[in-house]
Amino acid sequence: MLVPISWLKDYVDFEMAPEELADQLNLTGTAVESIKYLGEGLENVRVGLILDIKPHPNADKLSITTVHIGRPETLEIVCGAKNIKVGDKVPVALIGAHLPNGVEIKPARIRGVTSYGMLCSQAELKVGGDTSGIYILPKDIEVGAPFAQAMGLDDTVLELEITPNRPDSLAIIGIAREVGAITKKKIHKPSINLVESPEKALDYITVEIKDPDLCPRYTARVIRNVKIGPSPSWLAQRLQKAGMRPINNVVDVTNYVLLETGQPLHAFDYDTLREGKIIVRRARKGEHITTIDGILRELDESMLVIADAERPVALAGIMGGKNTEVSSATTNILLESAYFEPKQIMRTSRNLGLLSESSARFEKGVDPNGVDRAAQLIAEVAGGTILEGIIDEYPKRIEPCKLPLRANRVNEILGTKLSLNDIVDILERLELAVDVVTGTNEMWVTVPTFRPDLEREIDLIEEIARIYGYNNIESSLPESSGKQGGLSLQQKIAESIKLRLMASGLSEVITYSLADPRDIDKLQVPEGDSLRWFVKLMNPLSEELSVLRTTLIPNLIKVLKYNVNREQYDVQIFEIGHVFWHEEGKELPDEETMLGIALTGAWKQDEWYEKARNVDFFDLKGVIEAVMDEIGVANWSLRQFNHPMLHPGRSAELLIDDTAIGYFGELHPSAEADFDIPRAYVAELNFNKLIDKARVSAEFSEIPRYPSIDIDIAILVDDLVPNSRVLEIIKSEGRPILEQVRLFDLYKGKGIPEGKKSMAYSMTFRAPDRTLKDEEALDAREKIVAKLSKELGAEIRA
């Protein structure tokens, strides 16, 4: 929200510099994003009067203007715009000007004619977004005056970030109230003095609210014989400073009051309303409306509309209809001011993809008991007669609420020593009425309807802290029983896993818990799979963020894609995060912590001693082995695993003590194509199970006293026999003297029958209490060979 300082000072007197004011607002919770000095770059821009326009002798699209800038001599300026005419007043950038857009003005020879300045558009001066032509200034502006001063642009504007819980701050008066509370100054609101005609508004309009839950209050005034035209300079300038484009005097007043009070208004062309009726109702099936932005919008029965006797004429709280908008031909006005249920406005706005200044305020909650300000201003700037009376339908009255507050509780929470009078003073500066219970430090605080965020005692205490100043509250440590803090055992294990993954070259990422359900389709996940047991959001911002994630894999893939699209091709990442699923028949969703890993690109870069190598399945397996080693898990194993998201034959499932922990492998080519990423490898492990299986204490084993015997065997087995099965047999039959076994060669090709493979193992035998004899090791070898032959049909290779 943009707040001009000059406008703010209409309601509260203060002498602080803009920078100091910004600091004070920041300290009280109203964030100032930037300070804009509007006159910067406009020092050498003057108001000019066009005296003559003639064609350029050497260019059909250019003209030569003669401009008076308040000096005896006139300026000859070449211009290409077509929207100017003799008698127009325009901004003229003089020689030597440095405009806000970075352009420096110098004498320029254009097609043989020297131009001594430049006629400027709004965009070139950065006072608006219009680039269509020269900025035509109001007729009553003084020729030769400094442009910034004449247009009221010698001002400073604060750009504020207003939090969703503070709708009262979406108004200049609301910010003035904050400044008044900070500076201990009373604010002065504009006086309202309506002059009404004898004609009664009730004779011209009737209002009916058919859904009071969605519209608790609707008011309407009738103003006759208005004259539509440009707004006076003061009004147009204020709107421009606050970031709004002037349209016409009536519409500008509604926008002015919106900015001033936070109350959205809408002006209808009264003569276009059928039968003089306003009906607030839900849209009917099949109805549509063309809004003032010219777009035809289909409506449904969940949407609230303002209708006349025959058709919708406005989307309630969002935007008016094209068929009843104020135009240059309008003479009679119906002025709407209402309160609409915030959630309803938010839902309709999101469903239609239509956001407006009005909807932004209604969906946060406006004051249902606001003042009648706009009618007086319309009468002042557009003439016209205000008919007697205001039509005020208020079927569900919204009253201020009362909250209890204890002074001792304030000081307990804040660690302050504020007196009862101090507390009352702060609350009254915020326009909260206080009734102290006689003889106690307790009070009742009346919360006005413009502060819907104040619902509990703790909210009032926060208000006191804000205005008293967080910086004035002394820092102190909370009382403690003397216990020393530290990480739990599970946290230490989790931290060690993170450190091991980072030591392996992976980077930690954090992604959203919200996900796109269509990503599961890209992973080829079949219907009925648990990855499709979505927890759906009731009111998602978009389809891309409409469910809670059931797996970390899609978000990790998107991180890979984001980096690859920016020419970062070698990406190795991991995430520890929560996944959620809702199994049919269960009342509440389930939640689990998972470890996700994703790798793509080169595992190692080019070095003088070796070439770069792309990541593969065994690199991912090595990362998982490193995690197993870090947490001291020895009895883990792998088995073949098939899942539609993974490449068949290049995936595996991790087990610890025969308990499935997770899976890993190469992403299926179809999934890679759907996500538009290069070859990638992914893993997802149950992090809580990993921690539960961790061996928290290391076991000591002394250095062997006796020598070992190493024996190698090479076997020929079917191609489908997994290494894990061979190792299982070797370890089982080699007990108790087999110390270690490892696969050191795998071969398929020349000399090996089709459908077979050669696997060579190195076995280390050792006895802990004596020197092992060769015969014992050879006997163990024979037992292993016999078992391999019997169980797997293995043949010993010579």
Short mmCIF file of N, CA, C and O in Angstrom, two decimals, residues 363-412:
data_model
loop_
_atom_site.label_atom_id
_atom_site.label_comp_id
_atom_site.label_asym_id
_atom_site.label_seq_id
_atom_site.Cartn_x
_atom_site.Cartn_y
_atom_site.Cartn_z
N GLU A 363 -12.00 -9.35 1.57
CA GLU A 363 -11.61 -10.70 2.02
C GLU A 363 -10.82 -10.68 3.32
O GLU A 363 -10.65 -11.71 3.96
N LYS A 364 -10.29 -9.51 3.69
CA LYS A 364 -9.62 -9.39 4.99
C LYS A 364 -10.57 -8.92 6.07
O LYS A 364 -10.30 -9.07 7.26
N GLY A 365 -11.69 -8.31 5.67
CA GLY A 365 -12.68 -7.85 6.63
C GLY A 365 -12.68 -6.34 6.79
O GLY A 365 -11.77 -5.78 7.39
N VAL A 366 -13.69 -5.67 6.22
CA VAL A 366 -13.79 -4.21 6.35
C VAL A 366 -14.68 -3.89 7.55
O VAL A 366 -15.30 -4.76 8.15
N ASP A 367 -14.73 -2.62 7.90
CA ASP A 367 -15.55 -2.18 9.02
C ASP A 367 -17.02 -2.14 8.59
O ASP A 367 -17.39 -1.35 7.71
N PRO A 368 -17.88 -2.97 9.18
CA PRO A 368 -19.30 -2.95 8.76
C PRO A 368 -20.03 -1.70 9.22
O PRO A 368 -21.14 -1.43 8.75
N ASN A 369 -19.41 -0.94 10.12
CA ASN A 369 -20.06 0.27 10.64
C ASN A 369 -19.30 1.53 10.24
O ASN A 369 -19.11 2.44 11.04
N GLY A 370 -18.84 1.55 8.98
CA GLY A 370 -18.09 2.69 8.48
C GLY A 370 -18.96 3.92 8.27
O GLY A 370 -20.19 3.88 8.38
N VAL A 371 -18.31 5.04 7.95
CA VAL A 371 -19.02 6.32 7.82
C VAL A 371 -19.47 6.55 6.38
O VAL A 371 -18.94 5.97 5.44
N ASP A 372 -20.47 7.42 6.24
CA ASP A 372 -21.04 7.78 4.93
C ASP A 372 -20.28 9.01 4.42
O ASP A 372 -20.66 10.15 4.71
N ARG A 373 -19.20 8.79 3.66
CA ARG A 373 -18.29 9.88 3.29
C ARG A 373 -18.39 10.25 1.81
O ARG A 373 -18.23 11.40 1.43
N ALA A 374 -18.66 9.27 0.95
CA ALA A 374 -18.50 9.49 -0.49
C ALA A 374 -19.55 10.41 -1.09
O ALA A 374 -19.26 11.17 -2.02
N ALA A 375 -20.79 10.35 -0.59
CA ALA A 375 -21.86 11.13 -1.20
C ALA A 375 -21.52 12.62 -1.16
O ALA A 375 -21.73 13.36 -2.14
N GLN A 376 -21.00 13.08 -0.02
CA GLN A 376 -20.63 14.49 0.10
C GLN A 376 -19.56 14.87 -0.91
O GLN A 376 -19.66 15.92 -1.56
N LEU A 377 -18.54 14.03 -1.09
CA LEU A 377 -17.47 14.33 -2.04
C LEU A 377 -17.97 14.33 -3.48
O LEU A 377 -17.57 15.17 -4.28
N ILE A 378 -18.87 13.39 -3.82
CA ILE A 378 -19.42 13.36 -5.18
C ILE A 378 -20.18 14.65 -5.46
O ILE A 378 -20.06 15.26 -6.53
N ALA A 379 -20.96 15.09 -4.47
CA ALA A 379 -21.71 16.34 -4.65
C ALA A 379 -20.75 17.51 -4.84
O ALA A 379 -21.04 18.44 -5.60
N GLU A 380 -19.60 17.48 -4.16
CA GLU A 380 -18.65 18.57 -4.27
C GLU A 380 -17.93 18.60 -5.62
O GLU A 380 -17.72 19.68 -6.18
N VAL A 381 -17.54 17.43 -6.14
CA VAL A 381 -16.71 17.42 -7.35
C VAL A 381 -17.51 17.17 -8.63
O VAL A 381 -17.00 17.39 -9.72
N ALA A 382 -18.74 16.64 -8.50
CA ALA A 382 -19.53 16.33 -9.70
C ALA A 382 -20.90 17.00 -9.68
O ALA A 382 -21.73 16.73 -10.54
N GLY A 383 -21.10 17.89 -8.68
CA GLY A 383 -22.41 18.52 -8.59
C GLY A 383 -23.45 17.49 -8.18
O GLY A 383 -23.15 16.48 -7.56
N GLY A 384 -24.67 17.75 -8.52
CA GLY A 384 -25.72 16.79 -8.23
C GLY A 384 -26.39 17.04 -6.90
O GLY A 384 -25.96 17.85 -6.07
N THR A 385 -27.49 16.33 -6.68
CA THR A 385 -28.32 16.47 -5.49
C THR A 385 -28.38 15.13 -4.76
O THR A 385 -28.72 14.10 -5.37
N ILE A 386 -28.10 15.16 -3.47
CA ILE A 386 -28.18 13.94 -2.66
C ILE A 386 -29.61 13.81 -2.16
O ILE A 386 -30.12 14.68 -1.44
N LEU A 387 -30.28 12.72 -2.52
CA LEU A 387 -31.66 12.52 -2.08
C LEU A 387 -31.68 12.21 -0.58
O LEU A 387 -30.74 11.64 -0.02
N GLU A 388 -32.77 12.56 0.04
CA GLU A 388 -32.88 12.41 1.50
C GLU A 388 -32.90 10.94 1.90
O GLU A 388 -33.63 10.13 1.34
N GLY A 389 -32.10 10.64 2.88
CA GLY A 389 -32.11 9.30 3.46
C GLY A 389 -31.15 8.35 2.80
O GLY A 389 -30.80 8.48 1.63
N ILE A 390 -30.72 7.38 3.59
CA ILE A 390 -29.86 6.31 3.10
C ILE A 390 -30.60 4.99 3.28
O ILE A 390 -31.19 4.73 4.33
N ILE A 391 -30.64 4.20 2.24
CA ILE A 391 -31.26 2.88 2.33
C ILE A 391 -30.27 1.99 3.06
O ILE A 391 -29.17 1.73 2.57
N ASP A 392 -30.62 1.51 4.25
CA ASP A 392 -29.68 0.74 5.09
C ASP A 392 -30.33 -0.56 5.52
O ASP A 392 -31.11 -0.61 6.47
N GLU A 393 -30.03 -1.62 4.80
CA GLU A 393 -30.50 -2.96 5.16
C GLU A 393 -29.41 -3.62 6.02
O GLU A 393 -28.30 -3.84 5.56
N TYR A 394 -29.75 -3.92 7.27
CA TYR A 394 -28.76 -4.44 8.22
C TYR A 394 -29.38 -5.60 9.00
O TYR A 394 -29.60 -5.51 10.21
N PRO A 395 -29.66 -6.72 8.33
CA PRO A 395 -30.38 -7.82 9.00
C PRO A 395 -29.57 -8.54 10.07
O PRO A 395 -30.14 -9.10 11.00
N LYS A 396 -28.25 -8.55 9.94
CA LYS A 396 -27.42 -9.25 10.94
C LYS A 396 -26.42 -8.25 11.50
O LYS A 396 -25.31 -8.10 10.98
N ARG A 397 -26.83 -7.56 12.53
CA ARG A 397 -26.03 -6.47 13.08
C ARG A 397 -24.73 -7.00 13.68
O ARG A 397 -24.72 -8.01 14.37
N ILE A 398 -23.64 -6.30 13.38
CA ILE A 398 -22.32 -6.64 13.92
C ILE A 398 -21.93 -5.56 14.91
O ILE A 398 -21.77 -4.39 14.53
N GLU A 399 -21.81 -5.94 16.18
CA GLU A 399 -21.54 -4.99 17.24
C GLU A 399 -20.08 -5.09 17.69
O GLU A 399 -19.45 -6.13 17.56
N PRO A 400 -19.56 -4.00 18.26
CA PRO A 400 -18.23 -4.08 18.88
C PRO A 400 -18.24 -5.12 20.00
O PRO A 400 -19.26 -5.31 20.67
N CYS A 401 -17.11 -5.81 20.19
CA CYS A 401 -17.04 -6.80 21.25
C CYS A 401 -16.27 -6.25 22.44
O CYS A 401 -15.54 -5.26 22.32
N LYS A 402 -16.47 -6.86 23.60
CA LYS A 402 -15.76 -6.46 24.80
C LYS A 402 -14.86 -7.59 25.27
O LYS A 402 -15.29 -8.75 25.32
N LEU A 403 -13.62 -7.22 25.61
CA LEU A 403 -12.64 -8.22 26.06
C LEU A 403 -12.12 -7.84 27.44
O LEU A 403 -11.88 -6.65 27.71
N PRO A 404 -11.94 -8.83 28.32
CA PRO A 404 -11.35 -8.54 29.62
C PRO A 404 -9.83 -8.40 29.50
O PRO A 404 -9.20 -9.05 28.67
N LEU A 405 -9.24 -7.56 30.34
CA LEU A 405 -7.79 -7.38 30.35
C LEU A 405 -7.34 -7.12 31.78
O LEU A 405 -7.95 -6.34 32.51
N ARG A 406 -6.25 -7.82 32.18
CA ARG A 406 -5.69 -7.66 33.52
C ARG A 406 -4.32 -6.98 33.41
O ARG A 406 -3.45 -7.46 32.68
N ALA A 407 -4.13 -5.92 34.17
CA ALA A 407 -2.87 -5.18 34.10
C ALA A 407 -1.71 -6.04 34.55
O ALA A 407 -0.62 -5.98 33.95
N ASN A 408 -1.90 -6.85 35.60
CA ASN A 408 -0.79 -7.69 36.05
C ASN A 408 -0.42 -8.75 35.02
O ASN A 408 0.74 -9.13 34.89
N ARG A 409 -1.42 -9.20 34.26
CA ARG A 409 -1.14 -10.18 33.19
C ARG A 409 -0.32 -9.54 32.08
O ARG A 409 0.56 -10.17 31.49
N VAL A 410 -0.60 -8.28 31.77
CA VAL A 410 0.18 -7.55 30.77
C VAL A 410 1.65 -7.55 31.16
O VAL A 410 2.54 -7.87 30.35
N ASN A 411 1.92 -7.18 32.40
CA ASN A 411 3.31 -7.10 32.86
C ASN A 411 3.97 -8.47 32.98
O ASN A 411 5.17 -8.61 32.74
N GLU A 412 3.20 -9.49 33.33
CA GLU A 412 3.76 -10.85 33.39
C GLU A 412 4.21 -11.32 32.01
O GLU A 412 5.29 -11.89 31.86
#
